[in-house]
Coordinates of C-alpha atoms and ligand atoms in Angstrom, one line a residue:
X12 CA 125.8 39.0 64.9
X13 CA 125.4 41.4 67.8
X14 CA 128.6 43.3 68.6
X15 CA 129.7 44.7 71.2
X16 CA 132.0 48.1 70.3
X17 CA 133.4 48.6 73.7
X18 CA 134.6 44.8 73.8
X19 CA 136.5 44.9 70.6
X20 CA 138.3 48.2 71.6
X21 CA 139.7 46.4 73.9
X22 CA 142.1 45.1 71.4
X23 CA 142.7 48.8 70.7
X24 CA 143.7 50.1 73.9
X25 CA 146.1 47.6 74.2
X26 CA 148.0 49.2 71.7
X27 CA 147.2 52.5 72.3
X28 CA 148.9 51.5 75.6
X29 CA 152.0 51.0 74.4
X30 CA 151.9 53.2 71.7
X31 CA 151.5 56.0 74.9
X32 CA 148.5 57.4 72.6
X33 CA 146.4 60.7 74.5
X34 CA 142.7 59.6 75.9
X35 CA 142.4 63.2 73.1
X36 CA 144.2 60.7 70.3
X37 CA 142.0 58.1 71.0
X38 CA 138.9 59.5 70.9
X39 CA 140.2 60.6 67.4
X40 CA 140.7 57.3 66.2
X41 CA 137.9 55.5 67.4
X42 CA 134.8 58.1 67.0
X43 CA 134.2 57.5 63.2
X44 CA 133.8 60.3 60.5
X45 CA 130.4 59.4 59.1
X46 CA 127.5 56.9 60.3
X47 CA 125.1 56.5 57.7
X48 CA 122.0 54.3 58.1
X49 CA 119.2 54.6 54.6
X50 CA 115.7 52.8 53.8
X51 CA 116.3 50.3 50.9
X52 CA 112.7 49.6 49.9
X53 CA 112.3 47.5 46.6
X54 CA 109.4 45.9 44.5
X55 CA 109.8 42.0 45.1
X56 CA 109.1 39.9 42.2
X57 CA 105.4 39.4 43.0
X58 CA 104.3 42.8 43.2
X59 CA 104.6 43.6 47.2
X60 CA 106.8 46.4 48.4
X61 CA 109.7 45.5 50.7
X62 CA 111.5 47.1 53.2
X63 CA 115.3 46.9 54.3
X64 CA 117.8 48.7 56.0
X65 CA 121.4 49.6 55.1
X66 CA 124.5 51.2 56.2
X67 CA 127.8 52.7 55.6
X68 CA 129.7 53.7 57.9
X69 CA 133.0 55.8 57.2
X70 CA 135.5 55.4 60.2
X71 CA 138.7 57.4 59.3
X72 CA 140.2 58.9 55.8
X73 CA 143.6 60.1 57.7
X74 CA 145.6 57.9 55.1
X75 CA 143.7 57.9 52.4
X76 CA 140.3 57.0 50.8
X77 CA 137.9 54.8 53.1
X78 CA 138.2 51.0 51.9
X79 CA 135.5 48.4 53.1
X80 CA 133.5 46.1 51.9
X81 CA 129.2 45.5 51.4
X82 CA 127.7 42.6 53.3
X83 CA 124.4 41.5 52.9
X84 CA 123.5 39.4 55.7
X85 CA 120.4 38.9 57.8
X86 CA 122.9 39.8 61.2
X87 CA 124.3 43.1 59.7
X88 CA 123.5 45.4 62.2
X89 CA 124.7 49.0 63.1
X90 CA 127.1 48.2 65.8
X91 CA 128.6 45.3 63.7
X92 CA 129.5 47.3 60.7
X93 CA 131.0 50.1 63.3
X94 CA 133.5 47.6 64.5
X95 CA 134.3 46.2 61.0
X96 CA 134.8 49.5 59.8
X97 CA 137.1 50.6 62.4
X98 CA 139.0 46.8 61.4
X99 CA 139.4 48.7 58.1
X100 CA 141.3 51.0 59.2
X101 CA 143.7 49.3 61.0
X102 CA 143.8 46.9 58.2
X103 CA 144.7 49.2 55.3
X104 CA 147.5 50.5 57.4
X105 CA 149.6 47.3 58.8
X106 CA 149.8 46.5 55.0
X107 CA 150.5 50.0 54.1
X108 CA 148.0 50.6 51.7
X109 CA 147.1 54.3 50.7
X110 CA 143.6 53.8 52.4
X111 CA 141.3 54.9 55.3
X112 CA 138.6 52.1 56.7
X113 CA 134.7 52.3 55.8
X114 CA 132.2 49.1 55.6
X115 CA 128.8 48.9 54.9
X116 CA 125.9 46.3 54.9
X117 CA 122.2 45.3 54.1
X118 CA 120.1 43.5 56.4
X119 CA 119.4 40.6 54.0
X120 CA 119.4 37.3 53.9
X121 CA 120.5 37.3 49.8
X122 CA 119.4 33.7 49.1
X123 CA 116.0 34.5 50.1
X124 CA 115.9 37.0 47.1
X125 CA 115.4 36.3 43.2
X126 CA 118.6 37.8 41.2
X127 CA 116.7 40.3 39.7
X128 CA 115.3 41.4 43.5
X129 CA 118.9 41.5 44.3
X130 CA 119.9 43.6 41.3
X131 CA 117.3 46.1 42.2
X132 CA 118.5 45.7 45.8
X133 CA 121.8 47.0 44.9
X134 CA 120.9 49.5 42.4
X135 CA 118.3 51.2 45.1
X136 CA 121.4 51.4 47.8
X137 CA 123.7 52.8 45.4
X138 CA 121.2 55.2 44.8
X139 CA 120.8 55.8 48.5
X140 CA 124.8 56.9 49.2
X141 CA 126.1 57.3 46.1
X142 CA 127.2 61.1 47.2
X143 CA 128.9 60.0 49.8
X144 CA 131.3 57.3 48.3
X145 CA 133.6 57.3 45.4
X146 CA 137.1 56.7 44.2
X147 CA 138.8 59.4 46.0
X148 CA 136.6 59.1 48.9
X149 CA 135.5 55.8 50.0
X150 CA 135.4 52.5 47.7
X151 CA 133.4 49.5 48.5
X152 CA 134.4 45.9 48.3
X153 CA 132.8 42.4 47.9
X154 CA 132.3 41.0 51.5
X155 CA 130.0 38.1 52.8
X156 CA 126.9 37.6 50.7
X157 CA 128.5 40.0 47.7
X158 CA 130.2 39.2 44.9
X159 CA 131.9 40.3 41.2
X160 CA 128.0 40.4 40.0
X161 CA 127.1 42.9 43.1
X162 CA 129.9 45.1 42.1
X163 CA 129.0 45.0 38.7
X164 CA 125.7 46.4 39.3
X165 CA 126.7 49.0 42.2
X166 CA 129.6 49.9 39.5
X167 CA 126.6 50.7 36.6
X168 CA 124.4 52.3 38.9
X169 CA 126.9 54.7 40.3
X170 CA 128.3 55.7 36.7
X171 CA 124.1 56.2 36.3
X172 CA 125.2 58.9 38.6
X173 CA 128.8 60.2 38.0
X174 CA 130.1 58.7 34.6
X175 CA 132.7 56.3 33.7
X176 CA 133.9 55.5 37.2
X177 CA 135.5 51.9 37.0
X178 CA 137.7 52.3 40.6
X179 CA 134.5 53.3 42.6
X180 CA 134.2 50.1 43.4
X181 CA 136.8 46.6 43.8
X182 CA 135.9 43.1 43.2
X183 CA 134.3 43.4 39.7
X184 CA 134.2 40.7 37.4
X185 CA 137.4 40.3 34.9
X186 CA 135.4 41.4 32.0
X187 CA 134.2 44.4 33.6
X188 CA 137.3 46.3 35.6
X189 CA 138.2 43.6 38.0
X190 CA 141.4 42.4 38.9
X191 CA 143.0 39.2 38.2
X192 CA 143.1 37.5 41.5
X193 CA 140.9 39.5 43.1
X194 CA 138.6 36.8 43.9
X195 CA 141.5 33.8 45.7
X196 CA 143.0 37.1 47.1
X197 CA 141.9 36.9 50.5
X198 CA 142.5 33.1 51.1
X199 CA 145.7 33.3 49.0
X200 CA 146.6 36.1 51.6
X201 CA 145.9 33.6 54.4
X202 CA 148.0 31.0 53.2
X203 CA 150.9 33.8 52.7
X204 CA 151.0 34.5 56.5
X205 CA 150.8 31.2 57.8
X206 CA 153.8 29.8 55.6
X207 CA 155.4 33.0 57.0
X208 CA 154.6 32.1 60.4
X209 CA 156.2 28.7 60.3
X210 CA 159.0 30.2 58.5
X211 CA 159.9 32.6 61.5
X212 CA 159.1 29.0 63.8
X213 CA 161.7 27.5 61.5
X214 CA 159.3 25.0 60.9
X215 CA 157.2 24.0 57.3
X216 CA 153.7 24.9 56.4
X217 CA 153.3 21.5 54.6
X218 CA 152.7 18.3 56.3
X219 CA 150.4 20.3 58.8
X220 CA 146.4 19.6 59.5
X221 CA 144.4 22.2 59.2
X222 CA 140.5 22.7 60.6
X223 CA 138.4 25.5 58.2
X224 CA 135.3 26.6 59.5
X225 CA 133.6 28.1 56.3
X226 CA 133.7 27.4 52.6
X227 CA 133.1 30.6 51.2
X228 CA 135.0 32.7 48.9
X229 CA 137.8 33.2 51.7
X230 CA 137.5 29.3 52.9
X231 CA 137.3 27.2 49.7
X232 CA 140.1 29.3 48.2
X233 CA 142.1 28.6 51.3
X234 CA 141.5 25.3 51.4
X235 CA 142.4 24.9 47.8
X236 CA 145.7 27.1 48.0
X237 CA 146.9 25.0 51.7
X238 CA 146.1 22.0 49.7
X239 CA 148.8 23.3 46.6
X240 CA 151.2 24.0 49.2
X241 CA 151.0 20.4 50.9
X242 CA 148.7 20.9 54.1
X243 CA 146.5 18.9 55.3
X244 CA 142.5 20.0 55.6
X245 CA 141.4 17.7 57.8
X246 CA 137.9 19.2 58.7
X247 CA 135.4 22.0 57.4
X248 CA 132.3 22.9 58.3
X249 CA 129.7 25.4 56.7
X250 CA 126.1 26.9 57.7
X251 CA 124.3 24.0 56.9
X252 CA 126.9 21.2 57.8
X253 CA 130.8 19.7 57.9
X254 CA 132.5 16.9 57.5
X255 CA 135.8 15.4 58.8
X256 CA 138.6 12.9 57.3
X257 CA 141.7 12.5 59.6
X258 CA 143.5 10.8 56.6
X259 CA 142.4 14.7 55.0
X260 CA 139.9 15.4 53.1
X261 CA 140.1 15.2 49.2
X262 CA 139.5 19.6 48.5
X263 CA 139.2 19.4 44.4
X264 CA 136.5 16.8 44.8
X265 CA 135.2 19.0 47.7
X266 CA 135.3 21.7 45.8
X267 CA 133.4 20.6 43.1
X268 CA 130.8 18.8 45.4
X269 CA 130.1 22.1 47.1
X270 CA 129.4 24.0 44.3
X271 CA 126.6 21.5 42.9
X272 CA 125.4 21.3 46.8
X273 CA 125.5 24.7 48.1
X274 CA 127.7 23.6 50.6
X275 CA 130.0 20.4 52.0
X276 CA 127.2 18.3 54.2
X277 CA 126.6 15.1 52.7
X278 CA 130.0 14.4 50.8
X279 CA 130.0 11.4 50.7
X280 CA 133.3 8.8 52.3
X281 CA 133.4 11.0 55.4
X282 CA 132.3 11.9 58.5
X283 CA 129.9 14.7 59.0
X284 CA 131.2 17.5 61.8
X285 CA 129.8 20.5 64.1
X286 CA 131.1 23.5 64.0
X287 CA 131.5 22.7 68.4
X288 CA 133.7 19.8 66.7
X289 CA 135.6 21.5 64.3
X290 CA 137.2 24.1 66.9
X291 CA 138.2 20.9 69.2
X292 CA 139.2 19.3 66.5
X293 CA 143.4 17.7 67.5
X294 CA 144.9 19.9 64.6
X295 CA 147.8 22.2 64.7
X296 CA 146.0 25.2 62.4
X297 CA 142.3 26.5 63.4
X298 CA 141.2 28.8 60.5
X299 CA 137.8 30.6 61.1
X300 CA 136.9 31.9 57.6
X301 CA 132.8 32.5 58.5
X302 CA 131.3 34.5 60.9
X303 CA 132.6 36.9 63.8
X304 CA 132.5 36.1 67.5
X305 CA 132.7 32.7 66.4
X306 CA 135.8 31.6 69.1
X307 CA 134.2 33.2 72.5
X308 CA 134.9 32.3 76.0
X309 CA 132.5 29.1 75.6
X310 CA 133.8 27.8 72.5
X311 CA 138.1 28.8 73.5
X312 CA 138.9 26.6 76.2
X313 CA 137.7 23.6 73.4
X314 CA 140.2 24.9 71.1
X315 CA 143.4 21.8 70.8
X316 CA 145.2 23.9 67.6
X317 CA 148.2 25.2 68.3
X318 CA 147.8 28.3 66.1
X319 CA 144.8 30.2 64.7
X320 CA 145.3 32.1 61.4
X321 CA 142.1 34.5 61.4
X322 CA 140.8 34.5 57.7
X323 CA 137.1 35.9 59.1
X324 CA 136.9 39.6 60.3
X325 CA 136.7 39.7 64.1
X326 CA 136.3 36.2 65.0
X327 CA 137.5 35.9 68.3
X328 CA 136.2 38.0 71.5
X329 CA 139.0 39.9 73.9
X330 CA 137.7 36.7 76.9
X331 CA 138.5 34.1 74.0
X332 CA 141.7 36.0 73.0
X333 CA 143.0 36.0 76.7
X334 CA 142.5 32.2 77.2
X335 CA 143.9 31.5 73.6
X336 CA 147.5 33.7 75.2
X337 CA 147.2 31.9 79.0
X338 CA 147.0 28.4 76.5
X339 CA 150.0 29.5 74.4
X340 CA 147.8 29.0 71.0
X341 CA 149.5 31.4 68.7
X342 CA 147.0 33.7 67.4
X343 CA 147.8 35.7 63.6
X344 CA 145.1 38.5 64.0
X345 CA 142.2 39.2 61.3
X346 CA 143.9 42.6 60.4
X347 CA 146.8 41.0 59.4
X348 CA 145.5 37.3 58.3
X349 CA 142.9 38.3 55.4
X350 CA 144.5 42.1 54.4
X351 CA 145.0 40.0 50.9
X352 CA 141.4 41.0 49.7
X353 CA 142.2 44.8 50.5
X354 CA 145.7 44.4 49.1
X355 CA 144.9 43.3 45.6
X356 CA 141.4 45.5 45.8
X357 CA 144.2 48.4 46.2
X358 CA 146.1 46.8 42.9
X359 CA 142.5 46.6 41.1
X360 CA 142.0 50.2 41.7
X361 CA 145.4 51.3 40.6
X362 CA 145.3 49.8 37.5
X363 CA 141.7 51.4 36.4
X364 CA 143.0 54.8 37.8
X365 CA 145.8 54.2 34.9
X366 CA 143.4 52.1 32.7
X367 CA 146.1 49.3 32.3
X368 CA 146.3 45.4 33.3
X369 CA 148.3 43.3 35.2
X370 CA 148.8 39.8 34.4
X371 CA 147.8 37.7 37.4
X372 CA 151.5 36.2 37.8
X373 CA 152.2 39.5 38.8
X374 CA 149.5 40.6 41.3
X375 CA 150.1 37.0 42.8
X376 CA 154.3 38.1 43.3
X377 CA 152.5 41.5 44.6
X378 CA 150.3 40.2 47.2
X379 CA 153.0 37.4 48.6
X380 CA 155.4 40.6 48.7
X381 CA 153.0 43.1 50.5
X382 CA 151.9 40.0 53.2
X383 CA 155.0 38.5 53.3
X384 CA 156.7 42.4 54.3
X385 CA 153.5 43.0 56.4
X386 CA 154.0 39.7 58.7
X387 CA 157.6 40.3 59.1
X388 CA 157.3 44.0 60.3
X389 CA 154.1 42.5 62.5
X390 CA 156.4 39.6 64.1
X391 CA 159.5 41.7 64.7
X392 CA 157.2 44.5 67.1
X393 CA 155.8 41.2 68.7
X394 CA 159.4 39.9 69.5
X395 CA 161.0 43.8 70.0
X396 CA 158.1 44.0 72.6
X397 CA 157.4 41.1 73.7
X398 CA 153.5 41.2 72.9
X399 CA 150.7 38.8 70.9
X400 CA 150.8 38.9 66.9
X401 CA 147.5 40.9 67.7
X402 CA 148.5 43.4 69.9
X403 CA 151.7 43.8 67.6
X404 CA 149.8 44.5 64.2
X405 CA 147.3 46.8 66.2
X406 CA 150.5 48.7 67.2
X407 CA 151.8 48.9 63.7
X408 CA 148.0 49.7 62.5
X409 CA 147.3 52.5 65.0
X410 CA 150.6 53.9 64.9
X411 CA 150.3 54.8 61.2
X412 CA 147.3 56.3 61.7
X413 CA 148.0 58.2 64.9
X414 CA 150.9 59.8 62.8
X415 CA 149.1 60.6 59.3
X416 CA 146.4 62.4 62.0
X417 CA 149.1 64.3 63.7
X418 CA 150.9 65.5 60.5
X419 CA 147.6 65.9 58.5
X420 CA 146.4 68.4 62.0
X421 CA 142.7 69.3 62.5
X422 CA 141.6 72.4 60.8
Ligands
NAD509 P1 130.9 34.0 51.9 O1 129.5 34.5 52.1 O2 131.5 33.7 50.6 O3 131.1 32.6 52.8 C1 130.8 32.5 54.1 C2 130.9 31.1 54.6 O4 130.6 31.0 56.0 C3 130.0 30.1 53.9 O5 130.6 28.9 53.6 C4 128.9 29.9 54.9 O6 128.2 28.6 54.8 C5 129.7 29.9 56.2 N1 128.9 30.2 57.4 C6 127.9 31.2 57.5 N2 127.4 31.0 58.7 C7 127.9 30.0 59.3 C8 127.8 29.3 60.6 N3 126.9 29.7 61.4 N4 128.6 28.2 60.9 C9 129.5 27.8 60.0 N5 129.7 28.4 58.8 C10 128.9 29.4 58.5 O7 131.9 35.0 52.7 P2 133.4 35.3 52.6 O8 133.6 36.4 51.6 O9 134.1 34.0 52.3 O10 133.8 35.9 54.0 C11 134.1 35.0 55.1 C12 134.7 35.9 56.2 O11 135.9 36.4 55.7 C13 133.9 37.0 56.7 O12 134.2 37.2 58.1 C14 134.4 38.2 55.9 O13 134.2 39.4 56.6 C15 135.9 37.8 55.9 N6 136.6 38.5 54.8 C16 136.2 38.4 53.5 C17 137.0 39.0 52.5 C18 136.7 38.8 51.1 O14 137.5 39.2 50.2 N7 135.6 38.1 50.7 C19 138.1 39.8 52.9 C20 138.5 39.9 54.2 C21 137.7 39.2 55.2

């Protein structure tokens, strides 16, 4: 996915309007500490040498360490992981989280790879910027085409490196580090702010229909968690297909199905569905939980929801954002929307910097706390100043940071 950085500071600006920020302050925030860009060349099962590039990119440490997460996607580009970084940092700080914003990325497609060619994948990155990351300095994630396995291995190959390091890295697997509830975290999260939402509304999350576009980690566990808490998943679509059931669609047995299929086309007793249909789709909730620049000024004025709950990182451009406002589709921005990953990351790395653990009842009471606090202090700056849910979290976001900057000083 091609970004462009100027476009998404747009969103930034806004803020930095009302926060009365100097064009000095602003440069400040937005230029980021470190750009980093390495040769990942492995040996591929059959013998031939192979070439890819990667990135980190560390955007601000004001607050804390830099928190991000690894994606491995054929898209990732430099300009991509720039803006997704900067989200980080924004992110960490409307939920108050000790953290600065990093992210990083392989140009990959992962399922073209043999696990063992992944392994080696990782290992050889790890190798590449292990110097420049680390538990008091910047601590990478799981993120799309990553998971509890990739951690695993970018966990032993940076101890390869610098010792027993468990909280270099979030999103391990239980028996190795990880957190429990790391892996619903970020859906869970999702679900968290839109019950909140309604509450403000006065209104109730269950009994609504809900559209999902991706059934990933973020998506299924969405769709599973909306379906616990009585709405109604009407349509979901994926990379290679969707379906649709106005009646609602039958998530357990979906969930199951897409795990055998890689993916939800084909289940069978419904109708299949585009992503174009999907984001018409006559629902009150539009969730995108894939890609970014997925809602744009083509695909916006399709939009019939009524409120969008932004489980992907930066799915919608500043031209879809201004018809979604003109519309009156209430919008609950990425930054705030899927800061559950990040939040319980943060709990996983507190617990191996004490080497304890936390039963998951409790990081589940933690993260619905830390959203729950986060939305509220997000909706009352909307309402105080009569701005979007976006613009509001960007002003709490930005604001924090501004500060730390100006306390911390430049020496
Ligand atoms: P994932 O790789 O587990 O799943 C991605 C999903 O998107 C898959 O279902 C895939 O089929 C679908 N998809 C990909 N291309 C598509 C297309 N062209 N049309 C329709 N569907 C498509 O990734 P994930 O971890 O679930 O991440 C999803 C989004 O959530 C990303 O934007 C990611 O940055 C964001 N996010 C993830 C986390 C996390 O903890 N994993 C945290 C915060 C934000």
């Amino acid at each position: 996915m091609s970004h462009d950085t100027s476009k998404s500071e747009r969103f930034f600006h806004q803020a930095a309007d009302h926060l009365g920020l100097s064009t000095r302050m602003r440069t400040l925030l937005l230029v980021p500490e470190r750009d980093v860009k390495v040769q990942v060349a492995i040996r591929l099962d059959n013998g031939d040498v192979e070439t890819f590039i990667g990135y980190r990119i560390q955007h601000d440490s004001a607050r804390g360490p830099m928190k991000g997460g690894l994606r491995f996607h054929p898209e990732v580009d430099e300009d991509e992981v720039r803006t997704l970084a900067q989200l980080m940092t924004w992110k960490t700080a409307v939920v108050d989280l000790p953290y600065g914003g990093a992210k990083g990325g392989i140009a990959v497609d992962p399922r073209s790879l043999s696990k063992a060619e992944l392994e080696r994948l990782t290992r050889k990155f790890v190798d590449q910027i292990h110097d420049m990351v680390g538990p008091d300095t910047d601590i990478p994630a799981p993120d799309m085409g990553t998971n509890s396995q990739v951690m695993a291995w970018f966990m032993n190959q940076y101890q390869a490196h610098h010792g027993f390091q468990p909280a270099c890295v979030t999103g391990k697997p239980l028996e190795l580090h990880g957190c429990e509830g790391r892996e619903e975290a970020t859906g869970r999260g999702v679900v968290v702010v839109a019950e909140r939402l309604f509450h403000h509304l006065g209104e109730k999350l269950a009994g609504k229909t809900v559209a999902l576009q991706g059934f990933g980690n973020v998506g299924s566990f969405c769709a599973k968690i909306l379906n616990e808490r009585g709405a109604k998943v009407v349509a979901i679509a994926d990379q290679r297909g969707g379906v649709k059931n106005a009646a609602g669609l039958d998530i357990p047995a979906l969930l199951a199905y897409a795990q055998k299929n890689d993916g939800v086309a084909g289940f069978p007793g419904v109708d299949p569905c585009s992503n174009a249909e999907l984001f018409a789709s006559q629902v009150d909730i539009l969730i995108p939980a894939a890609l970014g620049g997925q809602l744009t000024a083509e695909t916006a004025p399709t939009v019939r929801a009524r409120y969008i709950v932004e489980a992907a990182n930066d799915p919608t451009t500043p031209e879809a954002d201004e018809i979604f406002l003109q519309k009156g589709i209430t919008v609950v921005p990425d930054i705030l929307a899927n800061a559950g990953g990040v939040t319980v990351s943060y709990f996983e790395w507190v617990q191996n910097r004490s080497v304890v653990h936390w039963p998951l009842e409790e990081i589940r009471n933690r993260l619905e706390q830390r959203m729950s606090a986060a939305f509220d202090s997000v909706w009352q700056i909307a309402q105080d100043k009569k701005v979007s849910l976006r613009t509001a979290a960007y002003i709490l976001g930005i604001g924090r940071v501004a500060r730390a900057t100006e306390l911390a000083g430049v020496s």
